[in-house]
CSV table of C-alpha atoms in Angstrom, one decimal:
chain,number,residue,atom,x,y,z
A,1,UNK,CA,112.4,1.5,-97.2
A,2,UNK,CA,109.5,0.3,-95.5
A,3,UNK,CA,108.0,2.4,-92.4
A,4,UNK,CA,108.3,1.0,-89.0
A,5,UNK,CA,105.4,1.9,-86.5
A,6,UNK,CA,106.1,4.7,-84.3
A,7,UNK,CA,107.6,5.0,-80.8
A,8,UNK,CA,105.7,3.3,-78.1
A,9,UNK,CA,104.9,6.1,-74.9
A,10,UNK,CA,107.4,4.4,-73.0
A,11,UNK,CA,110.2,4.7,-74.7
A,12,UNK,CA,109.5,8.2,-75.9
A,13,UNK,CA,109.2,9.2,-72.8
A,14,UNK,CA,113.1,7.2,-71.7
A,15,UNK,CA,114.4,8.4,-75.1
A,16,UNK,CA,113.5,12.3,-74.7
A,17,UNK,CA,116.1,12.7,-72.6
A,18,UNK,CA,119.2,11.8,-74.3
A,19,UNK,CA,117.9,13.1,-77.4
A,20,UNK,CA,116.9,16.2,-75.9
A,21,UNK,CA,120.7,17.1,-74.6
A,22,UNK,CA,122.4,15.6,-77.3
A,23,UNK,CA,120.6,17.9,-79.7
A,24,UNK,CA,121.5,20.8,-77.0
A,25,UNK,CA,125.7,19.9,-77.2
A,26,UNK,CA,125.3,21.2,-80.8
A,27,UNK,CA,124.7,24.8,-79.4
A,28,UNK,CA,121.7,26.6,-77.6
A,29,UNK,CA,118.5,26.3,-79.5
A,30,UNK,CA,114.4,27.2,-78.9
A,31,UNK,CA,111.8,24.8,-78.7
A,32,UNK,CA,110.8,25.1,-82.3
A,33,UNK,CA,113.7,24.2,-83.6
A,34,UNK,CA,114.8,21.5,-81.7
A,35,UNK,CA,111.4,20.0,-82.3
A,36,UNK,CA,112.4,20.5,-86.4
A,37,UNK,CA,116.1,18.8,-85.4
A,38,UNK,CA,113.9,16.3,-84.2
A,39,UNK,CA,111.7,15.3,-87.0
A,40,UNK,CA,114.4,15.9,-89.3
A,41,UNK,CA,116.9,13.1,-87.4
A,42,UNK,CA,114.1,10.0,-86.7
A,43,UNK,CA,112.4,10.6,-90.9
A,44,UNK,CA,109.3,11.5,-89.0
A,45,UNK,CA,109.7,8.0,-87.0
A,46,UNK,CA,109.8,10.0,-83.6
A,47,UNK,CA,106.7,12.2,-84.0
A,48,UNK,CA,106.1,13.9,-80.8
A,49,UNK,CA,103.2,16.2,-80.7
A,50,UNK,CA,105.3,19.6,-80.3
A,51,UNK,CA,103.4,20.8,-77.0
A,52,UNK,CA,105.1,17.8,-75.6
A,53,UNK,CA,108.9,18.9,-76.3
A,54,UNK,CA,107.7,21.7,-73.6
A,55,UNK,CA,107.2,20.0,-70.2
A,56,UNK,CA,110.3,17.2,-71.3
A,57,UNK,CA,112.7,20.8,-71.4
A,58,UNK,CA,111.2,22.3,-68.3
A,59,UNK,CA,112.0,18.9,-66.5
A,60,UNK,CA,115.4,18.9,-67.6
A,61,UNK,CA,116.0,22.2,-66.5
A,62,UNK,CA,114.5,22.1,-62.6
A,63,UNK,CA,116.6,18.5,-62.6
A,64,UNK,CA,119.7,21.3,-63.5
A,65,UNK,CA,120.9,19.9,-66.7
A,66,UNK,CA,119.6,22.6,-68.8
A,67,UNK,CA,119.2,26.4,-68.4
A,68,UNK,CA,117.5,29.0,-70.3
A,69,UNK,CA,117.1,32.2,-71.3
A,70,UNK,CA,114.6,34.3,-73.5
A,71,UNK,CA,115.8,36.2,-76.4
A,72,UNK,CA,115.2,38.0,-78.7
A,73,UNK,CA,115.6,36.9,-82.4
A,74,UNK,CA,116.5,38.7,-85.4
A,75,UNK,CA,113.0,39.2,-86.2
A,76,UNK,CA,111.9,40.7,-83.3
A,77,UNK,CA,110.2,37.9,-81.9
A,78,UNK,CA,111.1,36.2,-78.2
A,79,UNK,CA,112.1,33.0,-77.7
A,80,UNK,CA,113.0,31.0,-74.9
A,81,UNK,CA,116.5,29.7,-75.4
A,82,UNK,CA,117.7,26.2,-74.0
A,83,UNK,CA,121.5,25.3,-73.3
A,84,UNK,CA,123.4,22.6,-71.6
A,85,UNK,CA,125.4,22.9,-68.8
A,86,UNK,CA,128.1,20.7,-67.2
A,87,UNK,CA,126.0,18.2,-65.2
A,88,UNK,CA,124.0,18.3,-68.5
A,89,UNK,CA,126.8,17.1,-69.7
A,90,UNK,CA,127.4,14.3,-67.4
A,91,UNK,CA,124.1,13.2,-67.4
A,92,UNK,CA,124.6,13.0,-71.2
A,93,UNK,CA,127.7,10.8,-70.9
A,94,UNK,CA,126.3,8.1,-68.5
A,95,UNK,CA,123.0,8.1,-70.7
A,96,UNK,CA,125.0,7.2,-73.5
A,97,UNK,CA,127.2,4.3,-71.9
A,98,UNK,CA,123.2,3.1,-70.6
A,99,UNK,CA,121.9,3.4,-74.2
A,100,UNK,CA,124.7,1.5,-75.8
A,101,UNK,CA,125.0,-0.9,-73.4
A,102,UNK,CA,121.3,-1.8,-74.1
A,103,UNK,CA,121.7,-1.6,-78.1
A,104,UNK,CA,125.2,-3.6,-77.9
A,105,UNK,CA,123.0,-6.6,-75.8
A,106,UNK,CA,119.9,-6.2,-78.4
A,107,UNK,CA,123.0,-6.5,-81.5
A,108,UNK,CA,124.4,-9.2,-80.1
A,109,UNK,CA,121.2,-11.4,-79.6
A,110,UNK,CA,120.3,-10.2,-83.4
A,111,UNK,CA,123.8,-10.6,-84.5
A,112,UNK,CA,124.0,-7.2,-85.5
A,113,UNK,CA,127.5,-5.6,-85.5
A,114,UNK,CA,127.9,-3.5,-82.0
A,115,UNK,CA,129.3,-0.2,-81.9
A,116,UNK,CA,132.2,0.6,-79.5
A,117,UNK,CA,131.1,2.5,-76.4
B,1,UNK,CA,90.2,15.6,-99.9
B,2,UNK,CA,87.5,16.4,-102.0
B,3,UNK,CA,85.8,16.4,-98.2
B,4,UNK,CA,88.2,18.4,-96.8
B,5,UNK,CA,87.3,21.0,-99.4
B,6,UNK,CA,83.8,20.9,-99.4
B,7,UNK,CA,83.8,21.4,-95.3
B,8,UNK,CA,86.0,24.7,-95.8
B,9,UNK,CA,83.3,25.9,-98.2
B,10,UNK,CA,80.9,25.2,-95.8
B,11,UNK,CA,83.2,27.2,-93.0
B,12,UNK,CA,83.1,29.9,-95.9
B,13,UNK,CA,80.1,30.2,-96.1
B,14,UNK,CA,78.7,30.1,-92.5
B,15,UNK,CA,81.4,32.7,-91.0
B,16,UNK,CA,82.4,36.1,-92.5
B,17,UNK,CA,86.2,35.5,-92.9
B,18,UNK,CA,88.5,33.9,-90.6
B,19,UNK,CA,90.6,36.2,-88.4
B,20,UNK,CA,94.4,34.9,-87.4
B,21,UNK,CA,93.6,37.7,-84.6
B,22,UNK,CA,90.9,36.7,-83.5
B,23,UNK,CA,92.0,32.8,-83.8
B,24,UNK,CA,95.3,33.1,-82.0
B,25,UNK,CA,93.7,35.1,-79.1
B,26,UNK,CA,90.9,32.9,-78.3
B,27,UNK,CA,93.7,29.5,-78.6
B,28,UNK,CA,95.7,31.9,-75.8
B,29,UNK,CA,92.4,32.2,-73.4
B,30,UNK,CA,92.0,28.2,-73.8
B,31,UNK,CA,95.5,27.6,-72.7
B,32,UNK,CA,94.5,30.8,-69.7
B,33,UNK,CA,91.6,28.9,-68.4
B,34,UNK,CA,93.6,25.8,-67.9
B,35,UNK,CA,95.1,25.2,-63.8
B,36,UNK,CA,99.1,23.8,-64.9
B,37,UNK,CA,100.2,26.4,-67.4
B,38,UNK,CA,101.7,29.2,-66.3
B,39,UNK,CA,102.4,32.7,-68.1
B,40,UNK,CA,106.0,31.6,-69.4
B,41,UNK,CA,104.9,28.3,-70.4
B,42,UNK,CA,102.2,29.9,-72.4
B,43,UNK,CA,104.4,32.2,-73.7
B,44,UNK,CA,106.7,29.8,-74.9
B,45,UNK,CA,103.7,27.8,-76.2
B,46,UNK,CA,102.5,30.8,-78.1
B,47,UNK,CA,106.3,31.5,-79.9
B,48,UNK,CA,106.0,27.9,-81.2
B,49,UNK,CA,102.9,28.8,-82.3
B,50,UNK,CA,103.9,31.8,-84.4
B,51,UNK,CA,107.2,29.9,-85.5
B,52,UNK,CA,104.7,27.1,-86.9
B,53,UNK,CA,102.2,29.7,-88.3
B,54,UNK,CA,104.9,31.4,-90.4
B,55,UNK,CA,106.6,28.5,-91.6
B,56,UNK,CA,102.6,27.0,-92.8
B,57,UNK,CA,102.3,30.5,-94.3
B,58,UNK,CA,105.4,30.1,-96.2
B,59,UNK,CA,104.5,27.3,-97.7
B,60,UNK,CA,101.6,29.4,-99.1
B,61,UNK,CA,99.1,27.8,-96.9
B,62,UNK,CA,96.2,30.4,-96.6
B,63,UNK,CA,95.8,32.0,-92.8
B,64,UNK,CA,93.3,29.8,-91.6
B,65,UNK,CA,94.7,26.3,-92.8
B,66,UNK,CA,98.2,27.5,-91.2
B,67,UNK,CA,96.7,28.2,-87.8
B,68,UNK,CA,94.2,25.3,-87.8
B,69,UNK,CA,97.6,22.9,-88.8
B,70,UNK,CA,99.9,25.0,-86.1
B,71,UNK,CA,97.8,24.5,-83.3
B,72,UNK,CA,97.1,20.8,-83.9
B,73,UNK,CA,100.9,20.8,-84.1
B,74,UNK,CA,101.4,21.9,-80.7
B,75,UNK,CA,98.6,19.7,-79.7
B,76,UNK,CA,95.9,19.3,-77.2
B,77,UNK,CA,96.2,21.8,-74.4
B,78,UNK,CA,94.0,19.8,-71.8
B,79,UNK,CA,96.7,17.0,-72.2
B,80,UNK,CA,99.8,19.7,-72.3
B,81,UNK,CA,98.6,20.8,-69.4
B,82,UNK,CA,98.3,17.3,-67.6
B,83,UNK,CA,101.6,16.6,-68.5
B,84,UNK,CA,102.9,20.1,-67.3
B,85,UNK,CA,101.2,18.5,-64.0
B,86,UNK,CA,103.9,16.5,-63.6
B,87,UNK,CA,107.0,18.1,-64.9
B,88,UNK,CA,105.6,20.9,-62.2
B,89,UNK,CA,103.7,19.3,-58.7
B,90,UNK,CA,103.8,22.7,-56.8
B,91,UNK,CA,104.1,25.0,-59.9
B,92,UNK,CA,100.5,26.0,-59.7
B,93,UNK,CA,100.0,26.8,-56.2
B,94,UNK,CA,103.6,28.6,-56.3
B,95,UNK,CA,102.0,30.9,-59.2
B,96,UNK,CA,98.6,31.3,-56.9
B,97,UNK,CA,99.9,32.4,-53.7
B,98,UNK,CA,102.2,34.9,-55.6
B,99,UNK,CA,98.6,36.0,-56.9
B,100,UNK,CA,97.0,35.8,-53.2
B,101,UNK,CA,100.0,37.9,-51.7
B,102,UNK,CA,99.4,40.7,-54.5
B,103,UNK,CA,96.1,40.8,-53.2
B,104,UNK,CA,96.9,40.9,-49.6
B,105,UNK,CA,100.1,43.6,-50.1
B,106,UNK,CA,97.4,45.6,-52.2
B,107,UNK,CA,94.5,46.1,-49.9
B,108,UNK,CA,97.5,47.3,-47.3
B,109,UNK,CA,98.4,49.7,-49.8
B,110,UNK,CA,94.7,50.8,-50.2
B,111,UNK,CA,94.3,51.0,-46.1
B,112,UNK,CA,97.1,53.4,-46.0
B,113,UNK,CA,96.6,55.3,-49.0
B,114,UNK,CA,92.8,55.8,-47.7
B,115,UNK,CA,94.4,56.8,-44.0
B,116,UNK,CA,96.5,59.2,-45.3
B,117,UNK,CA,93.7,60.7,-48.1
B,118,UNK,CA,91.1,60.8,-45.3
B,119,UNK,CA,93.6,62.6,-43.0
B,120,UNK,CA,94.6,64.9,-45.8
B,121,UNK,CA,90.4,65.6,-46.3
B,122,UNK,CA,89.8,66.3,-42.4
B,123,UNK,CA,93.0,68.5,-42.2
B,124,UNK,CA,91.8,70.7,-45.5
B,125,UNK,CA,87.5,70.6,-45.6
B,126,UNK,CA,87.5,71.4,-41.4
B,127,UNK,CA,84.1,72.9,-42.3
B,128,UNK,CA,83.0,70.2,-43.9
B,129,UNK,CA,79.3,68.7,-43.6
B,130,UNK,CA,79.0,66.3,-40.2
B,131,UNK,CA,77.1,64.0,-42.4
B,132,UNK,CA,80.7,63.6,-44.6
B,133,UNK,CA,82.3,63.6,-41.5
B,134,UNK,CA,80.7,60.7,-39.7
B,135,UNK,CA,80.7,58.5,-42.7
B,136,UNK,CA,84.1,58.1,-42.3
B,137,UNK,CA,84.8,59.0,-45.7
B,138,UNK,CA,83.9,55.8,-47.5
B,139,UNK,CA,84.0,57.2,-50.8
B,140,UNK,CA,87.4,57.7,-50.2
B,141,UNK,CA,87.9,54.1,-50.1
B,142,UNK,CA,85.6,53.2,-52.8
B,143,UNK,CA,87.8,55.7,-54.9
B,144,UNK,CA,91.3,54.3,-54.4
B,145,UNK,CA,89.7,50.6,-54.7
B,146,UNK,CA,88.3,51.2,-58.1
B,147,UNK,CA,91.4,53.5,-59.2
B,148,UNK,CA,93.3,50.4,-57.3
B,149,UNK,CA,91.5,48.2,-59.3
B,150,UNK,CA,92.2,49.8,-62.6
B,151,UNK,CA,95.6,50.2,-62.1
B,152,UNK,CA,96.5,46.8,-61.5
B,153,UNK,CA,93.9,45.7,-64.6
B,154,UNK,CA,96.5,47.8,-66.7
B,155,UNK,CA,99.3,46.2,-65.0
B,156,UNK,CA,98.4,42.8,-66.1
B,157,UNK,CA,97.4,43.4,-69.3
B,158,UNK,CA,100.4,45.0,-70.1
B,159,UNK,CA,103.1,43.0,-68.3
B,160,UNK,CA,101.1,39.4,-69.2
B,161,UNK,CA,100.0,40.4,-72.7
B,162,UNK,CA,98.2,37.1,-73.1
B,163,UNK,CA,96.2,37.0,-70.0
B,164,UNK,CA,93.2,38.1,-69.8
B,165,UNK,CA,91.9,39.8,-66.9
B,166,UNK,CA,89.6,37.8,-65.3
B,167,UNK,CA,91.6,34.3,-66.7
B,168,UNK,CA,92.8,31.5,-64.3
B,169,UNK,CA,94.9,33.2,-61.1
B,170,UNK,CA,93.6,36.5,-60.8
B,171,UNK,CA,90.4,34.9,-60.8
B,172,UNK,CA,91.5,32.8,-57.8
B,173,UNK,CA,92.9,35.4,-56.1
B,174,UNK,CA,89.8,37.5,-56.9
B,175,UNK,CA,86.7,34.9,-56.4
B,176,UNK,CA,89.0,34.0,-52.3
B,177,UNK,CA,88.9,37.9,-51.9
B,178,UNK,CA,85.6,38.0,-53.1
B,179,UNK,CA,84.5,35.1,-50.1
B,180,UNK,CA,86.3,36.5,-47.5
B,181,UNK,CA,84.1,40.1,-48.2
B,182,UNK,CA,81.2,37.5,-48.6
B,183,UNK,CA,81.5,36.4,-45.5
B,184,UNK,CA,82.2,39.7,-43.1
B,185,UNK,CA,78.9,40.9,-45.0
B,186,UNK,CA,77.3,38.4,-43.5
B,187,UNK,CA,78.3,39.3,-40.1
B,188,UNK,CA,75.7,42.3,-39.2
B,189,UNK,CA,76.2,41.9,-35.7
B,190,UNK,CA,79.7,42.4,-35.6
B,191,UNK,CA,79.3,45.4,-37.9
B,192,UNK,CA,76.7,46.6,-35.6
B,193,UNK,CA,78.6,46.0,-33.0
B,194,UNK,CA,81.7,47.7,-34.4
B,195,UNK,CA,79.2,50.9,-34.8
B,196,UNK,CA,78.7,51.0,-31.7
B,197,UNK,CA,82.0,51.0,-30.1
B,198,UNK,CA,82.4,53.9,-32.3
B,199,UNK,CA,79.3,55.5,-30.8
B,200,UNK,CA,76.4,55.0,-33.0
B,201,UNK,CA,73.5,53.5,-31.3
B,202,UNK,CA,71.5,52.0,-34.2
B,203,UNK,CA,71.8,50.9,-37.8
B,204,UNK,CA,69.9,54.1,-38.9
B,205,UNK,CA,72.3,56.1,-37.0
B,206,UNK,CA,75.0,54.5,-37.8
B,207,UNK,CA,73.7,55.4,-42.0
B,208,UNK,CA,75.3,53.4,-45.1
B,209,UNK,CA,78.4,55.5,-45.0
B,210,UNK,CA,79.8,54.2,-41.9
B,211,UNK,CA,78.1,50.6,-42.6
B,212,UNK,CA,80.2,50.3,-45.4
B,213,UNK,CA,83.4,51.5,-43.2
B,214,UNK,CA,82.5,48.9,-40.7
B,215,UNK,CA,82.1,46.5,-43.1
B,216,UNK,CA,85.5,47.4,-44.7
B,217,UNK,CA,87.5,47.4,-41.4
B,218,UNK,CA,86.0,43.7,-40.7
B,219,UNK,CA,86.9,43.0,-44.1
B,220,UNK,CA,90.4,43.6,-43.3
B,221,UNK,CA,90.4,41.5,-40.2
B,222,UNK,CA,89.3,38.5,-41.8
B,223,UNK,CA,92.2,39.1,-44.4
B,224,UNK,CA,94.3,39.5,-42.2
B,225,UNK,CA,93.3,36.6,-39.5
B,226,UNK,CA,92.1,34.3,-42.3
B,227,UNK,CA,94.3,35.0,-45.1
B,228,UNK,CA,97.9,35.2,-43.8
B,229,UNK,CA,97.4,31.8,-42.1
B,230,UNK,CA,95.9,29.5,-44.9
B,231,UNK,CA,99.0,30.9,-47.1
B,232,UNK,CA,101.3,29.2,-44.7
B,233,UNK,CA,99.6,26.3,-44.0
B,234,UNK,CA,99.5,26.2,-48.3
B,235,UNK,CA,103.0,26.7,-48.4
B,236,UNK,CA,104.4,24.2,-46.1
B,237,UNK,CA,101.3,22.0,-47.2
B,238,UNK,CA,101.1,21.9,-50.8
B,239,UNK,CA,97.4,19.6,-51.5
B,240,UNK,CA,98.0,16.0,-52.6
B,241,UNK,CA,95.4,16.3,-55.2
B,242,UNK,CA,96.1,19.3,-57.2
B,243,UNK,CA,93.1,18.5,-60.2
B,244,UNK,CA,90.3,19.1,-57.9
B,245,UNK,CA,91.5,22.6,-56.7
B,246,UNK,CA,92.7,24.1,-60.0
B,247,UNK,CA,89.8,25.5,-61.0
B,248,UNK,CA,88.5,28.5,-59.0
C-alpha cells in the first residue's frame, strides 16, 4: 500500500467532529484513548498532535453534544471521561447523511461504487 | 540515529541525571504561565501526559526519552493554548474575575476579622500602652494579612496541585491588588488628611502605626470604589482582544 499525504487543516478540523462522536457511541472514553482509537482507525493517516484532541472535545461539549465527568481509574489515576448524549446523537446522524452525501457525489464522479445512506 | 545518540551523551554528560520530577513539573509551570489554559484543561493535559509516559516506559523506553517523546506528543503548548482561545472566547476572563472576587471577599474577611481582633485587644489589654492604642493596632492587621496570606497559599497548592503560587491568575489577581495599594500609597494627602479627621495634627503625630492604618482604610476604599465596578463593566464587557491582556 502506498502512503497518502496527511489531512490537510481544513478537513481535520470539519472531520473531528464526526469522528470524535462516532468514536463516543461505542461507550464513554478519556482523551488518551480516544486519541489511540484514533491512530489506530486512519493507519496513522489522521495524525493529530494529541494536545489538539483537547480543545475539539471541550467544543463539543459547551455546543451540548458531549458531557463529561472525571474519574477515577483502576489505577488510581483521574481522568476526565467524555460521553455522548442525545443531541450528540442527532448531531451525529445529520453529520453522517452530510458526509455521505459528499462521498456518494465524489464516488460517482470517480465511478467508485456508493454506499447506501 | 547515530546523532541522536551522540547528543544524549552529550545531555549525559552536561547534566547530572535527568529527573521525570523535576521534568514533568517544570512542563506543568510552562502550560501555568500561559493566559487560555485553565486548571482542568491542564489537568487533563497532564493525565495524557502520564497515560503517554507509561505506555513509552512500557515499551522500555528509558525516563527521559519517554517524557521528551510524551510531551512532543501532546504538542506545543503556545499553539494548545491558541487553539483553546477559540474553543473558549471568555474562558479566561471567567477564570480571572473568579480569582479578583477571591481577592475582594478576602480582604472583607480580613477587615472584619481585624474589627473584631482589635475589639477583642481593647476589651482585654484596657491598660494597655497609649502608644499601642493610637496606632490603631496595625500589627493586628499585618498579622491576619500574612496568616491570610498563608492560608490561602496552602489552599491553592493543595486544591490546584499543579499551580504554582505565583503562576498566571493569582498573579493577576495579585499584581491588580498590588496597583490599587500602589496607588492609595501614593495619595499622602488623603492619608494625611484621613489623620486628621481622626485627630492627629501632623505626620509625626500621627506615627507609622496609624500611617499604615490610614493607608489601609484608603486601601479599602479604592477596592471597593475601583474594584467592584471594573468587575462589572468586565463581565458584561468581555475585551475584544483577549492576547494583549493575558499576561499580567
Amino acid at each position: 500500500m502506498y502512503k497518502t499525504a496527511m489531512l490537510t487543516k481544513d478537513l481535520m478540523a470539519a472531520s473531528s467532529k464526526p469522528l470524535l462522536l462516532s468514536i463516543l457511541t461505542g461507550g464513554e472514553s478519556y482523551g488518551y484513548e480516544i486519541m489511540q482509537k484514533v491512530r489506530e482507525l486512519s493507519g496513522g493517516q489522521i495524525e493529530w498532535s494529541d494536545g489538539m484532541l483537547y480543545p475539539v472535545l471541550h467544543r463539543l461539549e459547551r455546543d451540548g453534544l458531549i458531557k463529561s465527568e472525571w474519574k477515577q481509574a483502576g489505577t488510581g489515576r483521574e481522568r476526565k471521561y467524555y460521553f455522548i448524549n442525545s443531541s450528540g446523537r442527532k448531531a451525529l446522524k445529520t453529520e453522517r447523511q452530510q458526509w455521505l452525501a459528499v462521498h456518494n457525489s465524489l464516488c460517482k464522479l470517480w465511478k467508485i461504487a456508493p454506499v447506501s445512506i | 540515529m547515530a546523532g541522536r545518540s551522540q547528543l544524549t551523551v552529550q545531555i549525559m554528560e552536561n547534566r547530572p541525571r535527568f529527573d521525570l520530577n523535576n521534568a514533568v513539573e517544570s512542563w506543568r509551570k510552562e502550560l501555568a504561565s500561559l493566559p487560555n489554559l485553565a486548571y482542568d484543561i491542564r489537568r487533563e493535559l497532564e493525565a495524557h501526559l502520564q497515560d503517554a509516559l507509561t505506555e513509552f516506559q512500557e515499551r522500555g523506553l528509558n525516563d527521559e526519552e519517554s517524557f521528551w517523546l510524551a510531551a512532543r506528543r501532546i504538542g506545543q503548548p503556545q499553539k494548545l493554548s491558541e487553539e483553546f482561545e477559540k474553543a473558549y472566547p471568555c474562558g479566561v476572563w471567567s477564570e480571572r474575575i473568579f480569582w479578583m472576587a477571591l481577592g475582594i471577599i478576602s480582604w472583607q474577611l480580613t477587615l472584619i476579622l481585624s474589627t473584631v481582633a482589635k475589639i477583642m485587644l481593647n476589651y482585654l489589654t484596657p491598660g494597655l500602652h497609649p502608644f499601642y492604642q493610637r496606632s490603631g493596632f496595625w500589627f493586628v492587621d499585618a498579622a491576619i494579612l500574612i496568616i491570610g496570606v498563608v492560608l490561602a497559599k496552602g489552599w491553592v497548592a493543595r486544591s490546584t496541585t499543579s499551580i504554582c503560587f505565583f503562576a498566571n491568575r493569582f498573579r493577576l489577581a495579585l499584581s491588580l491588588t498590588a496597583l490599587i495599594i500602589l496607588l492609595a500609597s501614593t495619595q499622602v494627602g488623603i492619608v494625611r488628611q484621613i489623620g486628621l479627621n481622626r485627630g492627629y495634627d501632623s505626620f509625626v503625630r500621627m506615627g507609622l502605626g496609624a500611617w499604615v492604618s490610614n493607608l489601609l482604610h484608603l486601601t479599602l476604599g479604592y477596592l471597593e470604589y475601583s474594584i467592584a465596578p471594573l468587575i462589572l463593566l468586565i463581565l458584561f464587557f468581555p475585551p475584544i482582544n483577549q492576547k494583549t491582556l493575558g499576561r499580567a
